[in-house]
Amino acid sequence: MHELRRDILLGRWIQVLSESKEPSEYHFPVDIGLGEKSCGLCAGREMETPGEITSIRRQGTMPNKEGWWVRAIPSFDPLFKVEGNLDRRGVGLYDRMNSIGANEILIESPEHAVKPEDMGVEQMVRVIRLYRDRIADLNKDLRLRYTLISKDSLFDPWRRSSHPVSSLVATPVIPKKIKDELENSKQYYDYKERCIYCDILREEIRVGDRIILETKNFLCFCPYASSFPFESWVVPRRHACDFQEISCEEMEDMGFVLMSILKKLRAVFQGETPLSYFIHTAPNRVPRRNHWHSLGDDYHWHLEIIPRLVRRSGFELGSGLFILTTSPEKAAKFLREVG
Ligand SMILES: [Zn+2]
Ligand SMILES: [Zn+2]
Ligand SMILES: [Zn+2]
């Protein structure tokens, strides 16, 4: 019998099929292998990009010159623009505002086509440090409500370049998925006076069969009501709502955990797997100081990894009820046991 499971964070149902698909039963698009000849993000071509916002670089080297390890630049084709005002207005029945925000490219390495799992922990930690610095900086802009950092794997036919980058988008609104998480966490806290994520961590440790990897500071597991097969979350054991408050020790550990899980996914699928991951952290609450007053207690930052294995059916699009073709327990077992 198939099973319906309720996602306690988003308050929606998903269906887990009784017969779980093996990793080999998923098929991916073909890698189109974009070369580095025309890549302006590689080291040595700094003058071809918009001026850098910040970088982590070797001592004594100058901005917009070689010597960097990671680098943040404005997007070539920004979805949101920094300049201007929001101009919030009603248009008849509807609401509109200008697309004010920030859109940055976080270049993860001076080397072309290196995959995050092959960068080495030291470099991965620099990437995480850049994530932290950019979120902390954009938090100061009172027009912005949320900063989302996301990553699409190199093995993605819709990507324009094979250079390893993450994307940063800061928006003047809190995106719906995050708002749902925030509201449900708040409701849970109001009722139980406990953080829902801390409770999920305790439950996953108690049950054990959805855990992929445990370290001193992080738990990595397939969520009970995953929205996608092989979805994996990396959650810090220490309760904190803001990612930018991550400690140095946690950054090192997170670098290791993220590399390990990406390597495990590559091993389970015997090659490159298209995937995305993103950090969910608390919104920028300076402009609305009283709105999320319990946020520090009820929200808990985390990273979600989504392998892009399936296309949504019409039923899923029409209902919002997602079908899980591999159960989280089976997926976690494959990932836990692979070397
Ligand atoms: Zn490149
Ligand atoms: Zn917590
Ligand atoms: Zn989340």
PDB file of N, CA, C and O in Angstrom, residues 230-299:
ATOM      1  N   PHE A 230      15.407  11.366  -2.783  1.00  0.00           N
ATOM      2  CA  PHE A 230      16.808  11.600  -2.398  1.00  0.00           C
ATOM      3  C   PHE A 230      17.054  13.031  -1.891  1.00  0.00           C
ATOM      4  O   PHE A 230      18.190  13.457  -1.786  1.00  0.00           O
ATOM      5  N   GLU A 231      15.977  13.759  -1.593  1.00  0.00           N
ATOM      6  CA  GLU A 231      16.156  15.070  -0.936  1.00  0.00           C
ATOM      7  C   GLU A 231      16.894  14.857   0.385  1.00  0.00           C
ATOM      8  O   GLU A 231      16.599  13.914   1.123  1.00  0.00           O
ATOM      9  N   SER A 232      17.874  15.712   0.664  1.00  0.00           N
ATOM     10  CA  SER A 232      18.677  15.558   1.887  1.00  0.00           C
ATOM     11  C   SER A 232      18.833  16.915   2.553  1.00  0.00           C
ATOM     12  O   SER A 232      19.039  17.912   1.873  1.00  0.00           O
ATOM     13  N   TRP A 233      18.750  16.925   3.863  1.00  0.00           N
ATOM     14  CA  TRP A 233      18.919  18.176   4.608  1.00  0.00           C
ATOM     15  C   TRP A 233      20.155  18.106   5.490  1.00  0.00           C
ATOM     16  O   TRP A 233      20.467  17.049   6.037  1.00  0.00           O
ATOM     17  N   VAL A 234      20.816  19.242   5.600  1.00  0.00           N
ATOM     18  CA  VAL A 234      21.938  19.387   6.520  1.00  0.00           C
ATOM     19  C   VAL A 234      21.496  20.396   7.576  1.00  0.00           C
ATOM     20  O   VAL A 234      21.235  21.558   7.248  1.00  0.00           O
ATOM     21  N   VAL A 235      21.353  19.947   8.824  1.00  0.00           N
ATOM     22  CA  VAL A 235      20.816  20.808   9.884  1.00  0.00           C
ATOM     23  C   VAL A 235      21.829  20.898  11.031  1.00  0.00           C
ATOM     24  O   VAL A 235      22.314  19.869  11.501  1.00  0.00           O
ATOM     25  N   PRO A 236      22.157  22.142  11.460  1.00  0.00           N
ATOM     26  CA  PRO A 236      23.099  22.262  12.579  1.00  0.00           C
ATOM     27  C   PRO A 236      22.456  21.779  13.876  1.00  0.00           C
ATOM     28  O   PRO A 236      21.273  22.009  14.101  1.00  0.00           O
ATOM     29  N   ARG A 237      23.244  21.118  14.701  1.00  0.00           N
ATOM     30  CA  ARG A 237      22.708  20.645  15.990  1.00  0.00           C
ATOM     31  C   ARG A 237      22.453  21.820  16.932  1.00  0.00           C
ATOM     32  O   ARG A 237      21.538  21.791  17.736  1.00  0.00           O
ATOM     33  N   ARG A 238      23.289  22.846  16.816  1.00  0.00           N
ATOM     34  CA  ARG A 238      23.132  24.014  17.693  1.00  0.00           C
ATOM     35  C   ARG A 238      21.968  24.859  17.171  1.00  0.00           C
ATOM     36  O   ARG A 238      21.933  25.224  15.995  1.00  0.00           O
ATOM     37  N   HIS A 239      21.035  25.194  18.030  1.00  0.00           N
ATOM     38  CA  HIS A 239      19.899  25.993  17.599  1.00  0.00           C
ATOM     39  C   HIS A 239      20.341  27.419  17.264  1.00  0.00           C
ATOM     40  O   HIS A 239      20.940  28.091  18.091  1.00  0.00           O
ATOM     41  N   ALA A 240      20.066  27.861  16.054  1.00  0.00           N
ATOM     42  CA  ALA A 240      20.358  29.235  15.646  1.00  0.00           C
ATOM     43  C   ALA A 240      19.472  29.557  14.459  1.00  0.00           C
ATOM     44  O   ALA A 240      19.324  28.730  13.553  1.00  0.00           O
ATOM     45  N   CYS A 241      18.849  30.737  14.462  1.00  0.00           N
ATOM     46  CA  CYS A 241      17.954  31.055  13.338  1.00  0.00           C
ATOM     47  C   CYS A 241      18.736  31.678  12.172  1.00  0.00           C
ATOM     48  O   CYS A 241      18.319  31.562  11.026  1.00  0.00           O
ATOM     49  N   ASP A 242      19.865  32.317  12.460  1.00  0.00           N
ATOM     50  CA  ASP A 242      20.606  33.014  11.410  1.00  0.00           C
ATOM     51  C   ASP A 242      21.834  32.234  10.958  1.00  0.00           C
ATOM     52  O   ASP A 242      22.736  31.980  11.763  1.00  0.00           O
ATOM     53  N   PHE A 243      21.883  31.922   9.684  1.00  0.00           N
ATOM     54  CA  PHE A 243      23.062  31.237   9.130  1.00  0.00           C
ATOM     55  C   PHE A 243      24.329  32.051   9.376  1.00  0.00           C
ATOM     56  O   PHE A 243      25.396  31.504   9.658  1.00  0.00           O
ATOM     57  N   GLN A 244      24.223  33.391   9.285  1.00  0.00           N
ATOM     58  CA  GLN A 244      25.436  34.223   9.383  1.00  0.00           C
ATOM     59  C   GLN A 244      26.066  34.180  10.765  1.00  0.00           C
ATOM     60  O   GLN A 244      27.150  34.701  10.965  1.00  0.00           O
ATOM     61  N   GLU A 245      25.379  33.516  11.730  1.00  0.00           N
ATOM     62  CA  GLU A 245      26.015  33.365  13.043  1.00  0.00           C
ATOM     63  C   GLU A 245      26.776  32.051  13.173  1.00  0.00           C
ATOM     64  O   GLU A 245      27.205  31.673  14.262  1.00  0.00           O
ATOM     65  N   ILE A 246      26.983  31.375  12.075  1.00  0.00           N
ATOM     66  CA  ILE A 246      27.730  30.111  12.067  1.00  0.00           C
ATOM     67  C   ILE A 246      29.150  30.362  12.616  1.00  0.00           C
ATOM     68  O   ILE A 246      29.761  31.387  12.317  1.00  0.00           O
ATOM     69  N   SER A 247      29.655  29.440  13.434  1.00  0.00           N
ATOM     70  CA  SER A 247      31.001  29.602  14.011  1.00  0.00           C
ATOM     71  C   SER A 247      32.051  29.046  13.046  1.00  0.00           C
ATOM     72  O   SER A 247      31.717  28.347  12.091  1.00  0.00           O
ATOM     73  N   CYS A 248      33.313  29.349  13.318  1.00  0.00           N
ATOM     74  CA  CYS A 248      34.395  28.842  12.461  1.00  0.00           C
ATOM     75  C   CYS A 248      34.418  27.319  12.479  1.00  0.00           C
ATOM     76  O   CYS A 248      34.565  26.674  11.436  1.00  0.00           O
ATOM     77  N   GLU A 249      34.248  26.745  13.663  1.00  0.00           N
ATOM     78  CA  GLU A 249      34.246  25.285  13.771  1.00  0.00           C
ATOM     79  C   GLU A 249      33.088  24.693  12.960  1.00  0.00           C
ATOM     80  O   GLU A 249      33.253  23.692  12.242  1.00  0.00           O
ATOM     81  N   GLU A 250      31.922  25.339  13.024  1.00  0.00           N
ATOM     82  CA  GLU A 250      30.765  24.842  12.267  1.00  0.00           C
ATOM     83  C   GLU A 250      30.991  24.974  10.753  1.00  0.00           C
ATOM     84  O   GLU A 250      30.574  24.105   9.986  1.00  0.00           O
ATOM     85  N   MET A 251      31.667  26.047  10.342  1.00  0.00           N
ATOM     86  CA  MET A 251      31.939  26.207   8.901  1.00  0.00           C
ATOM     87  C   MET A 251      32.819  25.069   8.389  1.00  0.00           C
ATOM     88  O   MET A 251      32.592  24.532   7.309  1.00  0.00           O
ATOM     89  N   GLU A 252      33.834  24.713   9.174  1.00  0.00           N
ATOM     90  CA  GLU A 252      34.728  23.620   8.771  1.00  0.00           C
ATOM     91  C   GLU A 252      33.947  22.313   8.663  1.00  0.00           C
ATOM     92  O   GLU A 252      34.082  21.556   7.706  1.00  0.00           O
ATOM     93  N   ASP A 253      33.111  22.079   9.680  1.00  0.00           N
ATOM     94  CA  ASP A 253      32.339  20.853   9.714  1.00  0.00           C
ATOM     95  C   ASP A 253      31.324  20.827   8.561  1.00  0.00           C
ATOM     96  O   ASP A 253      31.147  19.813   7.892  1.00  0.00           O
ATOM     97  N   MET A 254      30.702  21.978   8.286  1.00  0.00           N
ATOM     98  CA  MET A 254      29.716  22.052   7.219  1.00  0.00           C
ATOM     99  C   MET A 254      30.373  21.795   5.857  1.00  0.00           C
ATOM    100  O   MET A 254      29.794  21.134   4.996  1.00  0.00           O
ATOM    101  N   GLY A 255      31.579  22.326   5.677  1.00  0.00           N
ATOM    102  CA  GLY A 255      32.318  22.069   4.439  1.00  0.00           C
ATOM    103  C   GLY A 255      32.517  20.578   4.232  1.00  0.00           C
ATOM    104  O   GLY A 255      32.282  20.039   3.146  1.00  0.00           O
ATOM    105  N   PHE A 256      32.889  19.907   5.300  1.00  0.00           N
ATOM    106  CA  PHE A 256      33.111  18.461   5.228  1.00  0.00           C
ATOM    107  C   PHE A 256      31.802  17.715   4.932  1.00  0.00           C
ATOM    108  O   PHE A 256      31.753  16.839   4.074  1.00  0.00           O
ATOM    109  N   VAL A 257      30.729  18.109   5.639  1.00  0.00           N
ATOM    110  CA  VAL A 257      29.436  17.420   5.482  1.00  0.00           C
ATOM    111  C   VAL A 257      28.901  17.599   4.059  1.00  0.00           C
ATOM    112  O   VAL A 257      28.465  16.646   3.406  1.00  0.00           O
ATOM    113  N   LEU A 258      28.971  18.835   3.557  1.00  0.00           N
ATOM    114  CA  LEU A 258      28.440  19.114   2.227  1.00  0.00           C
ATOM    115  C   LEU A 258      29.220  18.337   1.158  1.00  0.00           C
ATOM    116  O   LEU A 258      28.630  17.708   0.265  1.00  0.00           O
ATOM    117  N   MET A 259      30.536  18.320   1.279  1.00  0.00           N
ATOM    118  CA  MET A 259      31.342  17.557   0.325  1.00  0.00           C
ATOM    119  C   MET A 259      31.018  16.069   0.399  1.00  0.00           C
ATOM    120  O   MET A 259      30.903  15.399  -0.624  1.00  0.00           O
ATOM    121  N   SER A 260      30.852  15.570   1.621  1.00  0.00           N
ATOM    122  CA  SER A 260      30.583  14.132   1.789  1.00  0.00           C
ATOM    123  C   SER A 260      29.260  13.741   1.149  1.00  0.00           C
ATOM    124  O   SER A 260      29.191  12.745   0.427  1.00  0.00           O
ATOM    125  N   ILE A 261      28.233  14.534   1.373  1.00  0.00           N
ATOM    126  CA  ILE A 261      26.923  14.164   0.834  1.00  0.00           C
ATOM    127  C   ILE A 261      26.916  14.275  -0.695  1.00  0.00           C
ATOM    128  O   ILE A 261      26.347  13.430  -1.390  1.00  0.00           O
ATOM    129  N   LEU A 262      27.606  15.274  -1.239  1.00  0.00           N
ATOM    130  CA  LEU A 262      27.669  15.404  -2.705  1.00  0.00           C
ATOM    131  C   LEU A 262      28.432  14.217  -3.311  1.00  0.00           C
ATOM    132  O   LEU A 262      28.057  13.694  -4.363  1.00  0.00           O
ATOM    133  N   LYS A 263      29.491  13.786  -2.617  1.00  0.00           N
ATOM    134  CA  LYS A 263      30.236  12.612  -3.087  1.00  0.00           C
ATOM    135  C   LYS A 263      29.376  11.360  -3.017  1.00  0.00           C
ATOM    136  O   LYS A 263      29.424  10.504  -3.891  1.00  0.00           O
ATOM    137  N   LYS A 264      28.592  11.262  -1.967  1.00  0.00           N
ATOM    138  CA  LYS A 264      27.718  10.106  -1.805  1.00  0.00           C
ATOM    139  C   LYS A 264      26.669  10.071  -2.917  1.00  0.00           C
ATOM    140  O   LYS A 264      26.392   9.019  -3.490  1.00  0.00           O
ATOM    141  N   LEU A 265      26.090  11.230  -3.238  1.00  0.00           N
ATOM    142  CA  LEU A 265      25.094  11.271  -4.316  1.00  0.00           C
ATOM    143  C   LEU A 265      25.735  10.845  -5.628  1.00  0.00           C
ATOM    144  O   LEU A 265      25.155  10.085  -6.411  1.00  0.00           O
ATOM    145  N   ARG A 266      26.967  11.321  -5.875  1.00  0.00           N
ATOM    146  CA  ARG A 266      27.662  10.954  -7.112  1.00  0.00           C
ATOM    147  C   ARG A 266      27.912   9.441  -7.150  1.00  0.00           C
ATOM    148  O   ARG A 266      27.758   8.815  -8.193  1.00  0.00           O
ATOM    149  N   ALA A 267      28.257   8.885  -5.998  1.00  0.00           N
ATOM    150  CA  ALA A 267      28.532   7.436  -5.953  1.00  0.00           C
ATOM    151  C   ALA A 267      27.255   6.624  -6.144  1.00  0.00           C
ATOM    152  O   ALA A 267      27.226   5.647  -6.893  1.00  0.00           O
ATOM    153  N   VAL A 268      26.175   7.054  -5.495  1.00  0.00           N
ATOM    154  CA  VAL A 268      24.916   6.305  -5.586  1.00  0.00           C
ATOM    155  C   VAL A 268      24.381   6.313  -7.023  1.00  0.00           C
ATOM    156  O   VAL A 268      23.883   5.306  -7.524  1.00  0.00           O
ATOM    157  N   PHE A 269      24.504   7.450  -7.697  1.00  0.00           N
ATOM    158  CA  PHE A 269      23.987   7.539  -9.067  1.00  0.00           C
ATOM    159  C   PHE A 269      25.061   7.240 -10.108  1.00  0.00           C
ATOM    160  O   PHE A 269      24.857   7.448 -11.301  1.00  0.00           O
ATOM    161  N   GLN A 270      26.207   6.767  -9.654  1.00  0.00           N
ATOM    162  CA  GLN A 270      27.314   6.353 -10.521  1.00  0.00           C
ATOM    163  C   GLN A 270      27.651   7.405 -11.564  1.00  0.00           C
ATOM    164  O   GLN A 270      27.732   7.123 -12.760  1.00  0.00           O
ATOM    165  N   GLY A 271      27.799   8.627 -11.115  1.00  0.00           N
ATOM    166  CA  GLY A 271      28.177   9.720 -12.015  1.00  0.00           C
ATOM    167  C   GLY A 271      27.507  10.997 -11.582  1.00  0.00           C
ATOM    168  O   GLY A 271      26.911  11.065 -10.505  1.00  0.00           O
ATOM    169  N   GLU A 272      27.604  11.984 -12.453  1.00  0.00           N
ATOM    170  CA  GLU A 272      27.052  13.293 -12.111  1.00  0.00           C
ATOM    171  C   GLU A 272      25.539  13.237 -12.010  1.00  0.00           C
ATOM    172  O   GLU A 272      24.875  12.634 -12.831  1.00  0.00           O
ATOM    173  N   THR A 273      25.025  13.894 -11.013  1.00  0.00           N
ATOM    174  CA  THR A 273      23.594  13.991 -10.809  1.00  0.00           C
ATOM    175  C   THR A 273      23.230  15.470 -10.865  1.00  0.00           C
ATOM    176  O   THR A 273      23.834  16.252 -10.144  1.00  0.00           O
ATOM    177  N   PRO A 274      22.274  15.862 -11.699  1.00  0.00           N
ATOM    178  CA  PRO A 274      21.862  17.263 -11.622  1.00  0.00           C
ATOM    179  C   PRO A 274      21.224  17.508 -10.257  1.00  0.00           C
ATOM    180  O   PRO A 274      20.408  16.702  -9.803  1.00  0.00           O
ATOM    181  N   LEU A 275      21.630  18.558  -9.596  1.00  0.00           N
ATOM    182  CA  LEU A 275      21.036  18.846  -8.288  1.00  0.00           C
ATOM    183  C   LEU A 275      21.121  20.333  -7.984  1.00  0.00           C
ATOM    184  O   LEU A 275      21.859  21.072  -8.620  1.00  0.00           O
ATOM    185  N   SER A 276      20.326  20.736  -7.018  1.00  0.00           N
ATOM    186  CA  SER A 276      20.365  22.111  -6.518  1.00  0.00           C
ATOM    187  C   SER A 276      20.439  22.036  -5.009  1.00  0.00           C
ATOM    188  O   SER A 276      19.939  21.085  -4.420  1.00  0.00           O
ATOM    189  N   TYR A 277      21.083  23.015  -4.409  1.00  0.00           N
ATOM    190  CA  TYR A 277      20.960  23.149  -2.961  1.00  0.00           C
ATOM    191  C   TYR A 277      20.867  24.616  -2.591  1.00  0.00           C
ATOM    192  O   TYR A 277      21.231  25.496  -3.372  1.00  0.00           O
ATOM    193  N   PHE A 278      20.323  24.865  -1.396  1.00  0.00           N
ATOM    194  CA  PHE A 278      20.109  26.253  -0.968  1.00  0.00           C
ATOM    195  C   PHE A 278      20.059  26.300   0.545  1.00  0.00           C
ATOM    196  O   PHE A 278      19.790  25.306   1.205  1.00  0.00           O
ATOM    197  N   ILE A 279      20.345  27.501   1.054  1.00  0.00           N
ATOM    198  CA  ILE A 279      20.326  27.725   2.502  1.00  0.00           C
ATOM    199  C   ILE A 279      19.032  28.435   2.865  1.00  0.00           C
ATOM    200  O   ILE A 279      18.681  29.441   2.245  1.00  0.00           O
ATOM    201  N   HIS A 280      18.340  27.899   3.839  1.00  0.00           N
ATOM    202  CA  HIS A 280      17.185  28.577   4.409  1.00  0.00           C
ATOM    203  C   HIS A 280      17.601  29.182   5.743  1.00  0.00           C
ATOM    204  O   HIS A 280      17.948  28.455   6.671  1.00  0.00           O
ATOM    205  N   THR A 281      17.589  30.491   5.807  1.00  0.00           N
ATOM    206  CA  THR A 281      17.942  31.184   7.038  1.00  0.00           C
ATOM    207  C   THR A 281      16.829  32.166   7.373  1.00  0.00           C
ATOM    208  O   THR A 281      15.882  32.325   6.595  1.00  0.00           O
ATOM    209  N   ALA A 282      16.948  32.820   8.517  1.00  0.00           N
ATOM    210  CA  ALA A 282      15.908  33.760   8.942  1.00  0.00           C
ATOM    211  C   ALA A 282      15.888  34.980   8.020  1.00  0.00           C
ATOM    212  O   ALA A 282      16.913  35.332   7.435  1.00  0.00           O
ATOM    213  N   PRO A 283      14.736  35.618   7.874  1.00  0.00           N
ATOM    214  CA  PRO A 283      14.673  36.824   7.046  1.00  0.00           C
ATOM    215  C   PRO A 283      15.366  37.992   7.731  1.00  0.00           C
ATOM    216  O   PRO A 283      15.665  37.928   8.925  1.00  0.00           O
ATOM    217  N   ASN A 284      15.590  39.012   6.951  1.00  0.00           N
ATOM    218  CA  ASN A 284      16.100  40.278   7.462  1.00  0.00           C
ATOM    219  C   ASN A 284      14.978  40.925   8.257  1.00  0.00           C
ATOM    220  O   ASN A 284      13.962  41.297   7.703  1.00  0.00           O
ATOM    221  N   ARG A 285      15.145  41.039   9.576  1.00  0.00           N
ATOM    222  CA  ARG A 285      13.995  41.530  10.348  1.00  0.00           C
ATOM    223  C   ARG A 285      14.165  42.943  10.868  1.00  0.00           C
ATOM    224  O   ARG A 285      13.375  43.401  11.653  1.00  0.00           O
ATOM    225  N   VAL A 286      15.176  43.646  10.405  1.00  0.00           N
ATOM    226  CA  VAL A 286      15.352  45.038  10.863  1.00  0.00           C
ATOM    227  C   VAL A 286      14.128  45.905  10.535  1.00  0.00           C
ATOM    228  O   VAL A 286      13.636  46.618  11.406  1.00  0.00           O
ATOM    229  N   PRO A 287      13.581  45.825   9.309  1.00  0.00           N
ATOM    230  CA  PRO A 287      12.460  46.725   9.008  1.00  0.00           C
ATOM    231  C   PRO A 287      11.182  46.378   9.774  1.00  0.00           C
ATOM    232  O   PRO A 287      10.294  47.198   9.844  1.00  0.00           O
ATOM    233  N   ARG A 288      11.061  45.176  10.289  1.00  0.00           N
ATOM    234  CA  ARG A 288       9.804  44.778  10.923  1.00  0.00           C
ATOM    235  C   ARG A 288      10.140  44.168  12.272  1.00  0.00           C
ATOM    236  O   ARG A 288       9.875  43.000  12.535  1.00  0.00           O
ATOM    237  N   ARG A 289      10.746  44.981  13.098  1.00  0.00           N
ATOM    238  CA  ARG A 289      11.314  44.473  14.343  1.00  0.00           C
ATOM    239  C   ARG A 289      10.311  43.675  15.180  1.00  0.00           C
ATOM    240  O   ARG A 289      10.665  42.700  15.812  1.00  0.00           O
ATOM    241  N   ASN A 290       9.055  44.101  15.152  1.00  0.00           N
ATOM    242  CA  ASN A 290       8.103  43.423  16.036  1.00  0.00           C
ATOM    243  C   ASN A 290       7.369  42.262  15.373  1.00  0.00           C
ATOM    244  O   ASN A 290       6.625  41.549  16.014  1.00  0.00           O
ATOM    245  N   HIS A 291       7.596  42.129  14.085  1.00  0.00           N
ATOM    246  CA  HIS A 291       6.780  41.145  13.375  1.00  0.00           C
ATOM    247  C   HIS A 291       7.177  39.701  13.719  1.00  0.00           C
ATOM    248  O   HIS A 291       6.341  38.867  13.990  1.00  0.00           O
ATOM    249  N   TRP A 292       8.481  39.429  13.682  1.00  0.00           N
ATOM    250  CA  TRP A 292       8.945  38.057  13.950  1.00  0.00           C
ATOM    251  C   TRP A 292       9.614  38.014  15.322  1.00  0.00           C
ATOM    252  O   TRP A 292      10.751  37.640  15.450  1.00  0.00           O
ATOM    253  N   HIS A 293       8.908  38.462  16.349  1.00  0.00           N
ATOM    254  CA  HIS A 293       9.580  38.643  17.644  1.00  0.00           C
ATOM    255  C   HIS A 293      10.090  37.343  18.243  1.00  0.00           C
ATOM    256  O   HIS A 293      11.022  37.353  19.015  1.00  0.00           O
ATOM    257  N   SER A 294       9.503  36.199  17.909  1.00  0.00           N
ATOM    258  CA  SER A 294       9.977  34.949  18.510  1.00  0.00           C
ATOM    259  C   SER A 294      10.892  34.161  17.570  1.00  0.00           C
ATOM    260  O   SER A 294      11.224  33.009  17.830  1.00  0.00           O
ATOM    261  N   LEU A 295      11.283  34.809  16.458  1.00  0.00           N
ATOM    262  CA  LEU A 295      12.057  34.119  15.424  1.00  0.00           C
ATOM    263  C   LEU A 295      13.317  33.432  15.961  1.00  0.00           C
ATOM    264  O   LEU A 295      13.653  32.326  15.582  1.00  0.00           O
ATOM    265  N   GLY A 296      14.015  34.108  16.869  1.00  0.00           N
ATOM    266  CA  GLY A 296      15.249  33.560  17.441  1.00  0.00           C
ATOM    267  C   GLY A 296      14.999  32.224  18.112  1.00  0.00           C
ATOM    268  O   GLY A 296      15.883  31.357  18.137  1.00  0.00           O
ATOM    269  N   ASP A 297      13.796  32.024  18.643  1.00  0.00           N
ATOM    270  CA  ASP A 297      13.471  30.757  19.303  1.00  0.00           C
ATOM    271  C   ASP A 297      12.895  29.743  18.334  1.00  0.00           C
ATOM    272  O   ASP A 297      13.177  28.561  18.422  1.00  0.00           O
ATOM    273  N   ASP A 298      12.058  30.215  17.384  1.00  0.00           N
ATOM    274  CA  ASP A 298      11.275  29.214  16.646  1.00  0.00           C
ATOM    275  C   ASP A 298      11.821  28.832  15.275  1.00  0.00           C
ATOM    276  O   ASP A 298      11.393  27.843  14.715  1.00  0.00           O
ATOM    277  N   TYR A 299      12.795  29.578  14.736  1.00  0.00           N
ATOM    278  CA  TYR A 299      13.331  29.176  13.430  1.00  0.00           C
ATOM    279  C   TYR A 299      14.763  28.665  13.577  1.00  0.00           C
ATOM    280  O   TYR A 299      15.455  29.030  14.534  1.00  0.00           O
TER     281      TYR A 299
END
